[in-house]
Amino acid sequence: MTAPDTDSPRLTPDLPEHLQDLADFVMASPSSYHAAAEVARRLEAAGYVRVNETVDFPAEPGGYVLVRDGAVMAWRIPDAGHLTSTPVFRILGAHTDSPTFKLKPRPSTTREGWLQAGVEVYGGPLLNSWLDRELCFAGRMVTVDGREHLVRTGPIARFPQLAIHLDREVNSGLKLDRQQHLNPIWGAVPAGGAGQATDAGGRSVDLPTDILAVLARTAGLEADAVAGFDVVMADTQAPGAFGASGELFASGRLDNLSSVHAGLVAMESLTKTTPHSLSVDLGLVTDENTHPKSTENVGGVVAGGVAGESTGAPVIPVLAAFDHEELGSASRSGAAGPVLEDVLRRVLVALGVSGQGAARSFAGSWLLSADAGHLVHPNYAERHDPVNHPRANGGPLLKINANQRYSTDAAGAAAFARWCGVAGVPFQEFVSNNGVPCGSTIGPISATRLGIRTVDVGIGLLSMHSAREMCGAEDPARLAAAVAAFYEGV
C-alpha cells in the first residue's frame, strides 16, 4: 500500500478565526429566537447590560441590549464628555430569520408506520434543497405561566425524496406539493404498534409519538404545561470551508445571520480601545499606522464630509436585528413595526433629547441595511446584469435598484465607499438584470418609517434561500470590518 501523501490538502480545511466564530454563531442560532438570545448572551459577556422594555431606559454611558421576541436591539452610549451636542445614530440593520418550515398546531401524525409532523412553509425556501437532510426542530415554547423557554432538538427529522425507481421522470422536473410532499418524517412506529419499542439491550421502552411532547421533554418541561409554541426546522450540518484553497464557505442561514454576526462582532469590538482594532484583528490591514484613527473621530464622533450638518456629533452605534423579514417584516418585532423607532426615541429621551433635538438626530443618522445579495452564477450568468458581476471574495456588495427595492442613493454609495476605505476592504456593486425581478430588504421599509438615510449592502451568496448557502470565505470578515468603521463615525 502506498503511504499517504502528507502534502495533500486537508479534506476539511481549518476555518480562520472569524469564519469559525460565524460558524459557531450559526450553529447556536437555529431559530430567530436563538439568534436573538445568542446576540444578547455574547454582548452581555462583553459588558453590555440587558434592558427590559417595561422600565425606563438608562442614560449612563455603556452598552445595552434588548430582546423582543426574535428581534434584538443593542446600542452603546458614549462617555458623557463626548455628549456635548445632539447625538446621532449609526444603525446596522439586519434580520434573524431565514426561510424554513414552521410547526403547525396539532402537528403530530402517523402514516404508513411513519411518525410525521405537520409544517407550514415559512418564507421562500428552495424546497428541493431541504430534501434528504438531517434536520432539527428549534424555537420557543411558552408555558401556562407565560414564561418562554428556548428549545432545540438534535437531528431528528428528514424530508425523504422519492426514489428514482418510483418516479422515472423526476430529473425532467421535480414538483413538490407543499401539503402532500412536505411532511417530515421524525420516527418510525415499531411492528408492535405505537407507544412501545425495544432498545438495543432488548428492553421495552416508551416510544414518543407526539413531537410536541418530545420538544417539551427536551426543554425540561411537562407536555401539559406548554400553552403555545413557535418552532421551526433547521439544517444540522455544521458550516465548513471548501474549494481548492478553502476559499469558499458553506452554511445554512447565511441569509441573514452573516449580517447579524457582522454587526455583533463590530459591537463587541467597541469595547476595545485600539483604533481600527477589528480590521487589524481580522488581518485586513497589517499595520494600524496605515489606517490611523483621525483625531476628529476619537470617542465616536461624526467626521466631516459624510453626514454634513452632523459633523462633530457624538455617535451612538446601534445593532438592529429584526425578525420576520422573510415574511415582509410586518410584525411587532419586524422592520415595519415600531421596535427600532421605540428604541431610538427612548434612548434620546433618556439623554434629555426630544422635539427638535430628536428630529436633528434622525436627520444626521445613517442606517446600514445589511442583507445577503447575489454573486454571479456561472451556470446562469444570463440571469444577472451583463456588466456588474459580483464575485466571491470581491468584498461586500453595495446593492442598487432604480425602483427603490434597495435604498442606496449617490450619497449612500459615497459614504459606503468611505467606510470600506477606512476599513481597508474592497466592495462591489450589485444591480439586477432588467428582466429579472429584484428582491428587497429592510432598507426601504426602515427608511420609509424613520426618514433616516439608508444604504443597502451585504455579502454575496450563491444558492440563496437554500438549506445550505455559500459565499467567499473572505467576505464575512470584510463586512464586519466595514461595519466597525461605520460605527466609529468616519
Short mmCIF file of C-alpha atoms in Angstrom, two decimals:
data_model
loop_
_atom_site.label_atom_id
_atom_site.label_comp_id
_atom_site.label_asym_id
_atom_site.label_seq_id
_atom_site.Cartn_x
_atom_site.Cartn_y
_atom_site.Cartn_z
CA MET A 1 0.00 0.00 0.00
CA THR A 2 1.33 3.45 -0.90
CA ALA A 3 1.98 5.77 2.02
CA PRO A 4 -0.40 8.75 2.22
CA ASP A 5 0.78 11.99 0.69
CA THR A 6 1.36 14.28 3.65
CA ASP A 7 1.40 17.30 1.33
CA SER A 8 -2.14 16.69 0.07
CA PRO A 9 -4.82 19.18 1.17
CA ARG A 10 -6.96 18.51 4.21
CA LEU A 11 -10.37 17.05 3.39
CA THR A 12 -11.93 19.67 5.65
CA PRO A 13 -9.90 22.89 5.71
CA ASP A 14 -9.48 24.64 9.04
CA LEU A 15 -11.52 27.80 9.37
CA PRO A 16 -9.97 31.22 10.00
CA GLU A 17 -10.91 32.68 13.36
CA HIS A 18 -13.68 34.95 12.06
CA LEU A 19 -15.27 32.18 9.97
CA GLN A 20 -15.12 29.77 12.90
CA ASP A 21 -16.86 32.36 15.04
CA LEU A 22 -19.51 32.81 12.35
CA ALA A 23 -19.92 29.04 12.12
CA ASP A 24 -20.35 28.81 15.89
CA PHE A 25 -22.90 31.63 15.79
CA VAL A 26 -24.91 29.90 13.05
CA MET A 27 -24.92 26.62 14.98
CA ALA A 28 -26.09 28.46 18.11
CA SER A 29 -28.92 30.10 16.13
CA PRO A 30 -31.26 27.50 14.60
CA SER A 31 -34.21 29.89 15.03
CA SER A 32 -34.67 33.66 15.22
CA TYR A 33 -35.30 33.31 18.96
CA HIS A 34 -32.00 31.52 19.44
CA ALA A 35 -30.21 34.11 17.30
CA ALA A 36 -31.57 36.99 19.40
CA ALA A 37 -30.68 35.18 22.61
CA GLU A 38 -27.16 34.41 21.38
CA VAL A 39 -26.53 38.05 20.42
CA ALA A 40 -27.71 39.14 23.86
CA ARG A 41 -25.61 36.48 25.60
CA ARG A 42 -22.44 37.47 23.81
CA LEU A 43 -22.96 41.18 24.31
CA GLU A 44 -23.67 40.69 27.99
CA ALA A 45 -20.41 38.73 28.20
CA ALA A 46 -18.71 41.76 26.61
CA GLY A 47 -20.11 44.05 29.30
CA TYR A 48 -23.41 45.16 27.79
CA VAL A 49 -26.38 45.42 30.16
CA ARG A 50 -29.70 43.71 29.44
CA VAL A 51 -32.59 46.20 29.32
CA ASN A 52 -36.25 45.44 29.97
CA GLU A 53 -38.76 47.38 27.86
CA THR A 54 -41.08 47.81 30.83
CA VAL A 55 -38.65 50.09 32.69
CA ASP A 56 -37.10 53.43 31.78
CA PHE A 57 -34.03 53.30 29.56
CA PRO A 58 -30.73 54.26 31.22
CA ALA A 59 -28.69 57.33 30.28
CA GLU A 60 -25.38 56.18 31.76
CA PRO A 61 -22.50 55.56 29.33
CA GLY A 62 -22.06 51.96 28.26
CA GLY A 63 -23.60 49.21 26.16
CA TYR A 64 -27.18 47.96 26.37
CA VAL A 65 -29.12 45.14 24.73
CA LEU A 66 -32.84 44.42 24.44
CA VAL A 67 -34.64 41.33 23.13
CA ARG A 68 -38.17 41.49 21.75
CA ASP A 69 -39.31 38.03 20.67
CA GLY A 70 -37.00 37.04 17.80
CA ALA A 71 -35.51 40.52 17.41
CA VAL A 72 -32.59 42.04 19.29
CA MET A 73 -31.52 45.68 19.61
CA ALA A 74 -28.20 46.83 21.06
CA TRP A 75 -26.66 50.28 21.44
CA ARG A 76 -23.75 51.97 23.12
CA ILE A 77 -23.93 55.39 24.80
CA PRO A 78 -20.62 57.30 24.65
CA ASP A 79 -18.92 58.83 27.65
CA ALA A 80 -20.56 61.98 29.00
CA GLY A 81 -17.58 64.04 27.86
CA HIS A 82 -18.45 63.23 24.26
CA LEU A 83 -22.15 64.10 24.59
CA THR A 84 -21.56 67.81 24.04
CA SER A 85 -24.17 68.11 21.28
CA THR A 86 -27.18 66.22 19.94
CA PRO A 87 -26.08 62.63 19.25
CA VAL A 88 -26.74 60.78 16.01
CA PHE A 89 -27.21 57.07 15.37
CA ARG A 90 -25.20 54.70 13.23
CA ILE A 91 -27.52 51.71 12.84
CA LEU A 92 -26.64 48.32 11.39
CA GLY A 93 -29.94 46.74 10.36
CA ALA A 94 -30.24 43.00 9.68
CA HIS A 95 -32.67 40.15 10.29
CA THR A 96 -32.56 37.00 12.39
CA ASP A 97 -34.99 34.78 10.46
CA SER A 98 -34.35 32.56 7.44
CA PRO A 99 -36.61 30.60 5.07
CA THR A 100 -37.68 27.37 6.73
CA PHE A 101 -40.71 25.33 7.84
CA LYS A 102 -42.78 26.03 10.94
CA LEU A 103 -44.72 23.53 13.04
CA LYS A 104 -48.49 23.70 12.68
CA PRO A 105 -50.91 23.34 15.59
CA ARG A 106 -51.55 19.67 16.42
CA PRO A 107 -48.59 18.71 14.23
CA SER A 108 -48.15 15.03 15.11
CA THR A 109 -49.41 12.48 12.59
CA THR A 110 -48.80 8.81 11.85
CA ARG A 111 -48.96 7.43 8.32
CA GLU A 112 -47.90 4.06 6.91
CA GLY A 113 -45.86 3.33 10.02
CA TRP A 114 -44.01 6.66 10.00
CA LEU A 115 -44.16 9.44 12.56
CA GLN A 116 -44.59 12.75 10.75
CA ALA A 117 -45.02 16.42 11.61
CA GLY A 118 -47.31 18.96 10.01
CA VAL A 119 -45.43 22.09 8.96
CA GLU A 120 -46.10 25.31 7.07
CA VAL A 121 -43.63 26.77 4.60
CA TYR A 122 -42.03 29.88 6.15
CA GLY A 123 -40.91 32.46 3.60
CA GLY A 124 -39.48 31.36 0.27
CA PRO A 125 -37.11 28.42 0.72
CA LEU A 126 -35.67 26.45 -2.19
CA LEU A 127 -37.82 23.46 -1.34
CA ASN A 128 -35.73 20.81 -3.06
CA SER A 129 -32.63 21.83 -1.08
CA TRP A 130 -34.29 20.60 2.13
CA LEU A 131 -34.74 17.05 0.86
CA ASP A 132 -32.64 14.26 2.34
CA ARG A 133 -31.01 16.39 5.05
CA GLU A 134 -30.99 15.70 8.78
CA LEU A 135 -32.99 18.48 10.38
CA CYS A 136 -33.76 19.69 13.89
CA PHE A 137 -36.72 21.46 15.43
CA ALA A 138 -35.94 24.69 17.29
CA GLY A 139 -37.73 27.74 18.65
CA ARG A 140 -39.59 28.73 21.77
CA MET A 141 -42.28 27.17 23.94
CA VAL A 142 -44.46 29.23 26.28
CA THR A 143 -45.83 27.60 29.41
CA VAL A 144 -49.13 28.34 31.10
CA ASP A 145 -47.42 30.77 33.47
CA GLY A 146 -46.34 32.91 30.48
CA ARG A 147 -42.66 32.03 30.66
CA GLU A 148 -40.71 31.46 27.46
CA HIS A 149 -38.34 28.53 27.05
CA LEU A 150 -35.92 28.05 24.16
CA VAL A 151 -35.89 24.53 22.76
CA ARG A 152 -33.92 22.66 20.13
CA THR A 153 -33.59 19.00 19.27
CA GLY A 154 -30.69 17.23 17.70
CA PRO A 155 -31.00 15.81 14.18
CA ILE A 156 -34.45 14.24 14.33
CA ALA A 157 -36.31 14.86 11.09
CA ARG A 158 -35.96 14.49 7.33
CA PHE A 159 -37.88 15.14 4.11
CA PRO A 160 -37.08 11.88 2.26
CA GLN A 161 -37.15 12.10 -1.51
CA LEU A 162 -38.99 9.51 -3.61
CA ALA A 163 -36.58 7.03 -5.19
CA ILE A 164 -35.98 7.48 -8.91
CA HIS A 165 -37.23 3.93 -9.48
CA LEU A 166 -40.70 5.15 -8.46
CA ASP A 167 -40.56 8.37 -10.50
CA ARG A 168 -38.54 7.86 -13.66
CA GLU A 169 -39.23 11.41 -14.89
CA VAL A 170 -38.05 13.19 -11.76
CA ASN A 171 -34.92 14.55 -13.42
CA SER A 172 -37.07 16.20 -16.05
CA GLY A 173 -38.62 18.40 -13.39
CA LEU A 174 -39.18 17.90 -9.66
CA LYS A 175 -42.53 19.24 -8.45
CA LEU A 176 -43.22 19.28 -4.73
CA ASP A 177 -46.73 19.76 -3.44
CA ARG A 178 -46.36 21.81 -0.27
CA GLN A 179 -49.11 19.97 1.56
CA GLN A 180 -48.63 16.41 0.35
CA HIS A 181 -44.87 16.10 -0.02
CA LEU A 182 -43.51 18.35 2.73
CA ASN A 183 -44.41 16.47 5.89
CA PRO A 184 -41.12 15.50 7.52
CA ILE A 185 -40.53 12.06 8.99
CA TRP A 186 -39.17 12.09 12.53
CA GLY A 187 -39.56 8.49 13.61
CA ALA A 188 -40.84 5.01 12.79
CA VAL A 189 -43.64 3.11 14.50
CA PRO A 190 -42.43 -0.39 15.52
CA ALA A 191 -44.18 -3.51 14.39
CA GLY A 192 -45.84 -3.83 17.79
CA GLY A 193 -47.66 -0.55 17.30
CA ALA A 194 -47.35 2.99 18.54
CA GLY A 195 -46.23 3.63 22.06
CA GLN A 196 -43.72 0.81 22.61
CA ALA A 197 -40.31 -0.05 21.22
CA THR A 198 -37.31 -2.20 22.13
CA ASP A 199 -33.88 -0.68 22.73
CA ALA A 200 -30.52 -2.22 21.78
CA GLY A 201 -30.50 -4.24 25.01
CA GLY A 202 -33.87 -5.78 24.32
CA ARG A 203 -35.64 -3.68 26.95
CA SER A 204 -39.10 -2.32 26.36
CA VAL A 205 -39.15 1.49 26.24
CA ASP A 206 -41.83 4.07 25.65
CA LEU A 207 -41.87 5.44 22.10
CA PRO A 208 -42.96 9.08 21.88
CA THR A 209 -45.50 9.71 19.15
CA ASP A 210 -46.14 13.41 19.81
CA ILE A 211 -43.46 15.78 18.55
CA LEU A 212 -44.62 18.46 20.97
CA ALA A 213 -44.07 16.06 23.88
CA VAL A 214 -40.57 15.38 22.57
CA LEU A 215 -39.89 19.12 22.38
CA ALA A 216 -41.28 19.71 25.86
CA ARG A 217 -39.13 16.94 27.30
CA THR A 218 -36.08 18.33 25.51
CA ALA A 219 -36.75 21.72 27.12
CA GLY A 220 -37.19 20.12 30.55
CA LEU A 221 -40.93 20.79 30.61
CA GLU A 222 -44.06 18.78 31.20
CA ALA A 223 -46.01 18.48 27.95
CA ASP A 224 -49.28 19.60 29.53
CA ALA A 225 -47.58 22.79 30.80
CA VAL A 226 -46.94 24.05 27.26
CA ALA A 227 -49.60 26.51 26.13
CA GLY A 228 -48.00 27.86 22.95
CA PHE A 229 -45.03 27.36 20.66
CA ASP A 230 -43.15 28.92 17.74
CA VAL A 231 -40.96 26.13 16.39
CA VAL A 232 -39.17 25.93 13.04
CA MET A 233 -36.84 23.49 11.32
CA ALA A 234 -33.11 23.94 10.67
CA ASP A 235 -30.35 22.01 8.95
CA THR A 236 -27.99 20.42 11.45
CA GLN A 237 -24.90 20.14 9.25
CA ALA A 238 -22.07 22.28 10.57
CA PRO A 239 -20.73 25.09 8.37
CA GLY A 240 -17.41 24.48 6.66
CA ALA A 241 -14.87 25.71 4.14
CA PHE A 242 -14.34 24.11 0.75
CA GLY A 243 -12.68 24.85 -2.57
CA ALA A 244 -9.15 24.23 -3.81
CA SER A 245 -7.67 26.50 -1.12
CA GLY A 246 -10.58 26.64 1.31
CA GLU A 247 -11.60 29.91 -0.32
CA LEU A 248 -15.34 29.17 -0.17
CA PHE A 249 -17.67 28.79 2.82
CA ALA A 250 -20.90 26.80 3.05
CA SER A 251 -23.51 27.16 5.78
CA GLY A 252 -27.18 27.26 6.50
CA ARG A 253 -28.85 30.59 7.25
CA LEU A 254 -26.13 32.86 5.83
CA ASP A 255 -29.15 34.89 4.75
CA ASN A 256 -29.05 36.66 7.06
CA LEU A 257 -27.06 35.50 10.08
CA SER A 258 -23.92 36.61 8.22
CA SER A 259 -25.07 40.23 8.62
CA VAL A 260 -26.26 39.80 12.22
CA HIS A 261 -22.88 38.32 13.07
CA ALA A 262 -21.05 41.20 11.37
CA GLY A 263 -22.97 43.69 13.50
CA LEU A 264 -22.45 41.61 16.64
CA VAL A 265 -18.68 41.38 16.16
CA ALA A 266 -18.48 45.11 15.44
CA MET A 267 -20.48 45.89 18.60
CA GLU A 268 -18.16 43.63 20.62
CA SER A 269 -15.15 45.46 19.16
CA LEU A 270 -16.43 48.76 20.57
CA THR A 271 -15.33 47.58 24.00
CA LYS A 272 -11.72 47.68 22.76
CA THR A 273 -9.66 50.86 22.78
CA THR A 274 -7.34 50.14 19.86
CA PRO A 275 -8.22 52.24 16.77
CA HIS A 276 -9.41 50.05 13.87
CA SER A 277 -8.65 47.00 16.01
CA LEU A 278 -11.19 44.88 14.13
CA SER A 279 -9.56 45.39 10.72
CA VAL A 280 -6.19 44.51 12.25
CA ASP A 281 -7.55 41.53 14.20
CA LEU A 282 -9.10 40.16 11.03
CA GLY A 283 -5.87 40.58 9.11
CA LEU A 284 -7.40 43.06 6.68
CA VAL A 285 -4.70 45.63 7.48
CA THR A 286 -1.29 44.58 8.77
CA ASP A 287 -0.27 47.84 10.42
CA GLU A 288 -2.61 50.07 12.35
CA ASN A 289 -0.46 53.04 11.36
CA THR A 290 -1.55 52.51 7.74
CA HIS A 291 -5.12 53.37 8.79
CA PRO A 292 -4.71 55.73 11.76
CA LYS A 293 -7.84 56.84 13.53
CA SER A 294 -8.44 60.53 12.82
CA THR A 295 -8.40 62.69 15.93
CA GLU A 296 -11.75 64.16 14.90
CA ASN A 297 -13.33 60.72 15.38
CA VAL A 298 -11.97 59.87 18.83
CA GLY A 299 -14.83 58.73 21.03
CA GLY A 300 -17.16 58.03 18.11
CA VAL A 301 -17.71 61.47 16.57
CA VAL A 302 -19.00 62.09 13.05
CA ALA A 303 -16.26 63.13 10.64
CA GLY A 304 -16.72 65.91 8.11
CA GLY A 305 -17.77 65.04 4.59
CA VAL A 306 -20.16 62.19 5.35
CA ALA A 307 -23.04 63.39 7.47
CA GLY A 308 -22.81 67.07 6.53
CA GLU A 309 -24.69 69.08 9.13
CA SER A 310 -23.90 66.46 11.78
CA THR A 311 -20.12 66.92 11.62
CA GLY A 312 -18.73 66.61 15.13
CA ALA A 313 -21.88 64.99 16.55
CA PRO A 314 -21.38 62.15 19.05
CA VAL A 315 -22.25 58.73 17.61
CA ILE A 316 -24.49 56.12 19.25
CA PRO A 317 -23.82 52.78 17.47
CA VAL A 318 -26.90 50.54 17.17
CA LEU A 319 -27.41 46.93 16.12
CA ALA A 320 -30.99 46.33 14.99
CA ALA A 321 -31.61 42.67 14.14
CA PHE A 322 -35.27 42.24 13.22
CA ASP A 323 -37.43 39.16 12.88
CA HIS A 324 -39.88 38.24 10.08
CA GLU A 325 -38.01 39.85 7.17
CA GLU A 326 -38.63 36.73 5.09
CA LEU A 327 -42.38 37.33 5.55
CA GLY A 328 -42.42 41.05 4.75
CA SER A 329 -41.37 42.49 8.16
CA ALA A 330 -44.92 43.40 9.25
CA SER A 331 -44.86 42.43 12.93
CA ARG A 332 -44.05 43.93 16.33
CA SER A 333 -40.52 42.58 16.01
CA GLY A 334 -40.13 43.25 12.29
CA ALA A 335 -38.65 46.25 10.50
CA ALA A 336 -42.10 47.53 9.55
CA GLY A 337 -43.06 47.51 13.23
CA PRO A 338 -42.16 50.02 15.94
CA VAL A 339 -39.28 48.29 17.71
CA LEU A 340 -36.35 50.28 16.27
CA GLU A 341 -38.12 53.62 16.46
CA ASP A 342 -39.15 52.83 20.03
CA VAL A 343 -35.54 52.16 20.99
CA LEU A 344 -34.11 55.24 19.25
CA ARG A 345 -36.63 57.65 20.71
CA ARG A 346 -36.39 56.17 24.21
CA VAL A 347 -32.59 56.44 24.11
CA LEU A 348 -32.89 60.10 23.12
CA VAL A 349 -35.46 60.77 25.86
CA ALA A 350 -33.15 59.16 28.42
CA LEU A 351 -30.41 61.57 27.26
CA GLY A 352 -32.77 64.57 27.53
CA VAL A 353 -33.24 64.96 23.76
CA SER A 354 -36.74 65.45 22.36
CA GLY A 355 -38.72 67.52 19.90
CA GLN A 356 -36.45 69.46 17.55
CA GLY A 357 -33.43 67.70 19.01
CA ALA A 358 -34.82 64.28 18.10
CA ALA A 359 -35.55 65.48 14.56
CA ARG A 360 -31.98 66.77 14.24
CA SER A 361 -30.67 63.44 15.49
CA PHE A 362 -32.63 61.43 12.93
CA ALA A 363 -31.61 63.83 10.14
CA GLY A 364 -27.94 63.28 10.94
CA SER A 365 -28.14 59.50 11.31
CA TRP A 366 -27.38 56.59 8.97
CA LEU A 367 -28.81 53.09 8.66
CA LEU A 368 -26.67 50.43 7.02
CA SER A 369 -29.17 47.79 5.92
CA ALA A 370 -27.15 44.58 5.66
CA ASP A 371 -28.71 41.58 3.94
CA ALA A 372 -27.21 38.94 1.70
CA GLY A 373 -27.14 39.52 -2.06
CA HIS A 374 -26.30 37.51 -5.16
CA LEU A 375 -22.95 36.54 -6.64
CA VAL A 376 -22.94 35.85 -10.37
CA HIS A 377 -23.81 32.20 -11.01
CA PRO A 378 -21.52 30.69 -13.68
CA ASN A 379 -24.23 28.35 -14.96
CA TYR A 380 -26.89 31.05 -15.14
CA ALA A 381 -24.89 34.18 -15.98
CA GLU A 382 -27.70 35.39 -18.24
CA ARG A 383 -29.89 35.91 -15.15
CA HIS A 384 -27.53 38.64 -13.92
CA ASP A 385 -26.78 42.15 -15.12
CA PRO A 386 -24.43 41.80 -18.12
CA VAL A 387 -21.87 44.29 -16.74
CA ASN A 388 -22.00 44.15 -12.93
CA HIS A 389 -20.87 40.65 -11.93
CA PRO A 390 -20.09 40.33 -8.20
CA ARG A 391 -17.52 37.64 -7.50
CA ALA A 392 -16.70 35.55 -4.44
CA ASN A 393 -14.11 37.25 -2.20
CA GLY A 394 -14.54 40.53 -4.03
CA GLY A 395 -15.81 42.23 -0.89
CA PRO A 396 -19.30 43.12 0.37
CA LEU A 397 -21.97 44.22 -2.07
CA LEU A 398 -23.36 47.74 -2.46
CA LYS A 399 -26.93 46.98 -3.55
CA ILE A 400 -28.55 49.37 -6.02
CA ASN A 401 -32.03 49.47 -7.57
CA ALA A 402 -33.65 52.32 -9.50
CA ASN A 403 -37.11 51.36 -8.21
CA GLN A 404 -36.10 51.65 -4.55
CA ARG A 405 -36.16 47.96 -3.84
CA TYR A 406 -32.86 48.94 -2.26
CA SER A 407 -32.41 52.32 -0.58
CA THR A 408 -28.89 53.13 -1.80
CA ASP A 409 -28.50 56.53 -3.48
CA ALA A 410 -25.47 58.57 -4.55
CA ALA A 411 -24.81 59.93 -1.07
CA GLY A 412 -25.10 56.47 0.42
CA ALA A 413 -22.77 54.97 -2.20
CA ALA A 414 -20.15 57.62 -1.41
CA ALA A 415 -20.50 57.01 2.33
CA PHE A 416 -20.14 53.24 1.96
CA ALA A 417 -17.04 53.72 -0.20
CA ARG A 418 -15.55 55.79 2.61
CA TRP A 419 -16.36 53.25 5.33
CA CYS A 420 -14.88 50.41 3.29
CA GLY A 421 -11.82 52.51 2.51
CA VAL A 422 -11.20 53.25 6.17
CA ALA A 423 -11.63 49.54 6.97
CA GLY A 424 -9.23 48.56 4.19
CA VAL A 425 -11.72 46.33 2.37
CA PRO A 426 -12.89 46.27 -1.26
CA PHE A 427 -16.54 46.34 -2.24
CA GLN A 428 -18.52 45.66 -5.40
CA GLU A 429 -21.82 46.88 -6.85
CA PHE A 430 -24.85 44.68 -7.34
CA VAL A 431 -27.73 45.59 -9.63
CA SER A 432 -30.34 43.24 -11.11
CA ASN A 433 -30.88 42.21 -14.70
CA ASN A 434 -33.78 44.31 -16.03
CA GLY A 435 -35.66 41.15 -16.97
CA VAL A 436 -35.42 39.57 -13.50
CA PRO A 437 -37.47 40.97 -10.60
CA CYS A 438 -35.37 42.41 -7.78
CA GLY A 439 -35.81 41.32 -4.18
CA SER A 440 -35.93 43.81 -1.33
CA THR A 441 -34.75 44.19 2.24
CA ILE A 442 -35.46 46.01 5.48
CA GLY A 443 -33.75 49.07 3.98
CA PRO A 444 -36.66 50.69 2.13
CA ILE A 445 -39.05 49.73 4.95
CA SER A 446 -36.87 51.35 7.62
CA ALA A 447 -36.08 54.42 5.51
CA THR A 448 -39.78 54.98 4.91
CA ARG A 449 -40.70 54.54 8.56
CA LEU A 450 -37.86 56.58 10.08
CA GLY A 451 -36.71 59.03 7.42
CA ILE A 452 -33.11 58.08 8.21
CA ARG A 453 -30.66 57.90 5.31
CA THR A 454 -30.17 54.27 4.38
CA VAL A 455 -27.68 52.22 2.37
CA ASP A 456 -28.29 48.59 1.35
CA VAL A 457 -25.30 46.25 1.50
CA GLY A 458 -24.44 42.62 2.32
CA ILE A 459 -22.20 39.73 1.40
CA GLY A 460 -22.77 37.92 -1.88
CA LEU A 461 -24.09 34.34 -1.95
CA LEU A 462 -24.79 31.51 -4.31
CA SER A 463 -27.78 29.25 -3.51
CA MET A 464 -29.63 31.95 -1.58
CA HIS A 465 -32.61 30.51 0.32
CA SER A 466 -31.21 27.00 0.03
CA ALA A 467 -30.94 24.93 3.18
CA ARG A 468 -27.18 25.38 2.69
CA GLU A 469 -25.88 28.57 1.08
CA MET A 470 -22.33 29.53 0.10
CA CYS A 471 -20.11 32.63 -0.04
CA GLY A 472 -16.49 33.65 -0.42
CA ALA A 473 -14.55 32.79 2.74
CA GLU A 474 -13.06 36.30 2.97
CA ASP A 475 -16.26 38.30 2.58
CA PRO A 476 -17.88 37.89 6.05
CA ALA A 477 -14.83 39.38 7.81
CA ARG A 478 -14.70 42.23 5.33
CA LEU A 479 -18.32 43.13 6.00
CA ALA A 480 -17.68 43.10 9.76
CA ALA A 481 -14.71 45.42 9.33
CA ALA A 482 -16.74 47.85 7.21
CA VAL A 483 -19.47 47.87 9.88
CA ALA A 484 -16.88 48.61 12.57
CA ALA A 485 -15.63 51.62 10.58
CA PHE A 486 -19.24 52.74 10.12
CA TYR A 487 -19.79 52.57 13.88
CA GLU A 488 -16.69 54.65 14.55
CA GLY A 489 -18.29 57.68 12.88
CA VAL A 490 -15.89 58.04 9.95
#
